[in-house]
Coordinates of C-alpha atoms in Angstrom, one line a residue:
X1 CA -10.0 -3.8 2.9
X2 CA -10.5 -4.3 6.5
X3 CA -9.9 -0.7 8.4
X4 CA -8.8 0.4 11.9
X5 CA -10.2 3.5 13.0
X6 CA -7.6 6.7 12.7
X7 CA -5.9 8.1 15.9
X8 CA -5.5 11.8 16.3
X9 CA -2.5 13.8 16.9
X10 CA -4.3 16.6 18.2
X11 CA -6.7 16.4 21.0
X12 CA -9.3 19.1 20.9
X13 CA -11.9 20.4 23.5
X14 CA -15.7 18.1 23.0
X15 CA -17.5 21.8 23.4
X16 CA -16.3 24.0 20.4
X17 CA -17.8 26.1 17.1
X18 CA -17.2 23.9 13.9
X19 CA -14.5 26.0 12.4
X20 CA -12.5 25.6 15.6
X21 CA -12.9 22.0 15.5
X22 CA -11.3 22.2 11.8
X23 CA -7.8 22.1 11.8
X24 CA -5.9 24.4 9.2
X25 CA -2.3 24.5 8.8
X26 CA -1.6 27.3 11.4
X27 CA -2.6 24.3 14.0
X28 CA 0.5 22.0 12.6
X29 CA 3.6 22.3 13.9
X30 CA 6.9 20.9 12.6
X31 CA 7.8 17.7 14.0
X32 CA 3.8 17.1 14.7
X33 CA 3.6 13.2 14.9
X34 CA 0.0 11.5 14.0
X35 CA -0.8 7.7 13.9
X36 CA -3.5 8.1 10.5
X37 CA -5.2 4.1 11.2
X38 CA -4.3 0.5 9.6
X39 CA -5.7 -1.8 6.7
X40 CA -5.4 -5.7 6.6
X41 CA -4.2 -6.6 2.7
X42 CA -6.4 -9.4 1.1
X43 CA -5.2 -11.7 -1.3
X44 CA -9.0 -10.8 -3.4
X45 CA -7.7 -7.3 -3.3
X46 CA -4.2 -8.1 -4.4
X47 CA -5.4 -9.6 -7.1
X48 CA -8.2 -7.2 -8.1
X49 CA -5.6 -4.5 -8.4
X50 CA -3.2 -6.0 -10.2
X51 CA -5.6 -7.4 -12.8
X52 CA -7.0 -4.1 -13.6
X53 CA -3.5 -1.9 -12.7
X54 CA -0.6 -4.0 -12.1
X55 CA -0.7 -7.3 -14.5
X56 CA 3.0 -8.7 -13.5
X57 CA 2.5 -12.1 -12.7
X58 CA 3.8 -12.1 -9.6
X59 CA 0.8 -10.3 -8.2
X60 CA -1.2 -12.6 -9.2
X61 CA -0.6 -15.8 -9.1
X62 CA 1.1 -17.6 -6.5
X63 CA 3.4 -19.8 -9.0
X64 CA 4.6 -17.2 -10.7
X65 CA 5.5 -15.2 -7.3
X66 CA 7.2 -18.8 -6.2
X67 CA 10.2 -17.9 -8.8
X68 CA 11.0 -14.7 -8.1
X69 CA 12.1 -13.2 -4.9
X70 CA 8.9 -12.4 -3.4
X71 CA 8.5 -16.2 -3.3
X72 CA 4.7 -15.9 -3.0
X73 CA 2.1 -13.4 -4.1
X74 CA 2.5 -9.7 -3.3
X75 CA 0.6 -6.8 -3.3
X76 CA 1.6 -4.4 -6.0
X77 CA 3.5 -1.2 -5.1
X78 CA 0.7 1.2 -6.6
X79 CA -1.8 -0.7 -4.6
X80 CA 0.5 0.3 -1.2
X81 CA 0.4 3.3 -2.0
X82 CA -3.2 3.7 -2.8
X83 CA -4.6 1.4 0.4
X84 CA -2.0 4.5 2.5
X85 CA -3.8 7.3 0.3
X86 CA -7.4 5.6 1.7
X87 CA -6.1 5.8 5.3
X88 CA -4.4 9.0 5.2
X89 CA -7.4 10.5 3.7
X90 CA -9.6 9.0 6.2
X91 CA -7.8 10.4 9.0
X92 CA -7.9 13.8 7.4
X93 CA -11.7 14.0 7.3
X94 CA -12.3 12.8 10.8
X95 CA -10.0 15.0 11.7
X96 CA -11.7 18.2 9.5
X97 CA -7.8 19.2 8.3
X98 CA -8.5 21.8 5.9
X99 CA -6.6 20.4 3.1
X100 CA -6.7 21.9 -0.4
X101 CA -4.4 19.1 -2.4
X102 CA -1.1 18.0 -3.2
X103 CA 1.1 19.6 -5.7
X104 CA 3.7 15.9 -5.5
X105 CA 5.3 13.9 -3.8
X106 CA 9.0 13.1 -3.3
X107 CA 11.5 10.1 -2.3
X108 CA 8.9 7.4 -3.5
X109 CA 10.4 3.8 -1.7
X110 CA 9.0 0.8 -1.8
X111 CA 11.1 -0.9 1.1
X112 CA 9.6 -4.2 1.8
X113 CA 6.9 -6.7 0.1
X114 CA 3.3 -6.6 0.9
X115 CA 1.6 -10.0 1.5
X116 CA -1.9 -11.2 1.9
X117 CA -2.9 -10.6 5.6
X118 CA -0.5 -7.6 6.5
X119 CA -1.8 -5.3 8.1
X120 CA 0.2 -1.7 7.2
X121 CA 0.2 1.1 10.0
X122 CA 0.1 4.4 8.4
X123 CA 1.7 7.6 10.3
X124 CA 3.3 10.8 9.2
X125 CA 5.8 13.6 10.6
X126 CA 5.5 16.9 9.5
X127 CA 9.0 18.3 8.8
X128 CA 8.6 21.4 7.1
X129 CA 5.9 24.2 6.5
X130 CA 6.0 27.6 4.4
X131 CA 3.1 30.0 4.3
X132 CA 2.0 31.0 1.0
X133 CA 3.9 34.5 -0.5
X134 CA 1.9 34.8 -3.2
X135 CA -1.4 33.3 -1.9
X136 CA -1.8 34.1 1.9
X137 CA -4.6 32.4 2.8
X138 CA -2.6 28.9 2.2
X139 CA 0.2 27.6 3.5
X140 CA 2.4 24.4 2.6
X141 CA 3.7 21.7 4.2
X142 CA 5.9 18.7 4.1
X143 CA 5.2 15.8 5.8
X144 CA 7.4 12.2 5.4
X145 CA 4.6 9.3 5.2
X146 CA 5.5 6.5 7.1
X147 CA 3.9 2.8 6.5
X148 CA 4.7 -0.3 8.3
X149 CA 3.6 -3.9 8.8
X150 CA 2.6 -5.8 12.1
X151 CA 6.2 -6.8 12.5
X152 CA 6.9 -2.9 12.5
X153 CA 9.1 -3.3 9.4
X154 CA 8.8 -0.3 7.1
X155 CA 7.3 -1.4 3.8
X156 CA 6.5 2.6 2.0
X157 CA 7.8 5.9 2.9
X158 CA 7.8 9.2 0.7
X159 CA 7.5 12.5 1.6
X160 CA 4.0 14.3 0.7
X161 CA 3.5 17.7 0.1
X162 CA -0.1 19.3 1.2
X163 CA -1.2 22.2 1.0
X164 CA -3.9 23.8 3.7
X165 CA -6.1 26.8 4.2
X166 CA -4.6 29.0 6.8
X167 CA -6.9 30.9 9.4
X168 CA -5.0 33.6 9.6
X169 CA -3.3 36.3 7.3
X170 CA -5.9 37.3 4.9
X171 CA -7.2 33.5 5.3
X172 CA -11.1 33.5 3.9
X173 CA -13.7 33.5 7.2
X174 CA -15.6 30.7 7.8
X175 CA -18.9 31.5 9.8
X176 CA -19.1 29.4 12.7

């Protein structure tokens, strides 16, 4: 897996304490945009997953991928989805978010095939948040993942729900 460093959405001063360089979800606002990095597929890493998660033939061997409509070998949904949960998570820890999990995710779509030598472009929009009733110090939010390829085709998209640790209203304090 070859990796692009993440970009961040939000730009924060160089001369700050560490908990205000963490970003919890009182930071995020709805229709916050951010450009999470890239990967370059490899055929060796097609292959690996699918031998140990995905066995359909067409992911891996190019033959059997010749007679379906894939037409040559192709990277396994799950293994999409996993290479975005590598970059996504990446971005989150250079970027300190304080995130606490993820309760699901929703509207799943694998839109496009994934070859040997793409190179998949992860980003995300937040479009929905709701503080915590019954847990104040956390706060959720929806954000729809976005992945395309170099060609800027959309290959994935689903929407993720996280869940952060709030700094405000009742929030635990961090010491700085």
């Amino acid at each position: 897996m070859q990796r692009s460093t993440a970009t961040r959405a939000l730009s924060r001063p160089t001369r700050r304490t560490e908990k205000e360089a963490m970003i919890f979800f009182d930071d995020i606002d709805v229709g916050t945009r951010t450009e999470h990095g890239s990967v370059t597929v490899t055929r060796e890493e097609i292959i690996d997953f699918a031998t140990k998660y995905d066995p359909q033939p067409f992911h891996l061997s190019d033959e059997a991928a010749a007679m379906t409509p894939f037409g040559k070998i192709a990277a396994s949904g799950w293994n999409t989805c996993a290479l975005t949960m590598r970059v996504l998570v990446d971005s989150w820890k250079e970027q300190q978010a304080m995130g606490l999990g993820s309760p699901g995710l929703d509207e799943l779509r694998w839109l496009k095939p994934v070859y040997p030598g793409d190179t998949l472009h992860v980003a995300s929009e937040v479009v929905e948040k709701k503080p915590s009733r019954s847990k104040p110090h956390i706060g959720s939010m929806w954000s729809d993942i976005l992945v395309t390829n170099q060609h800027g085709e959309l290959v994935l998209k689903f929407r993720s729900i996280v869940m952060m640790l709030r700094k405000t209203a009742g929030a635990p304090q961090l010491d700085a």
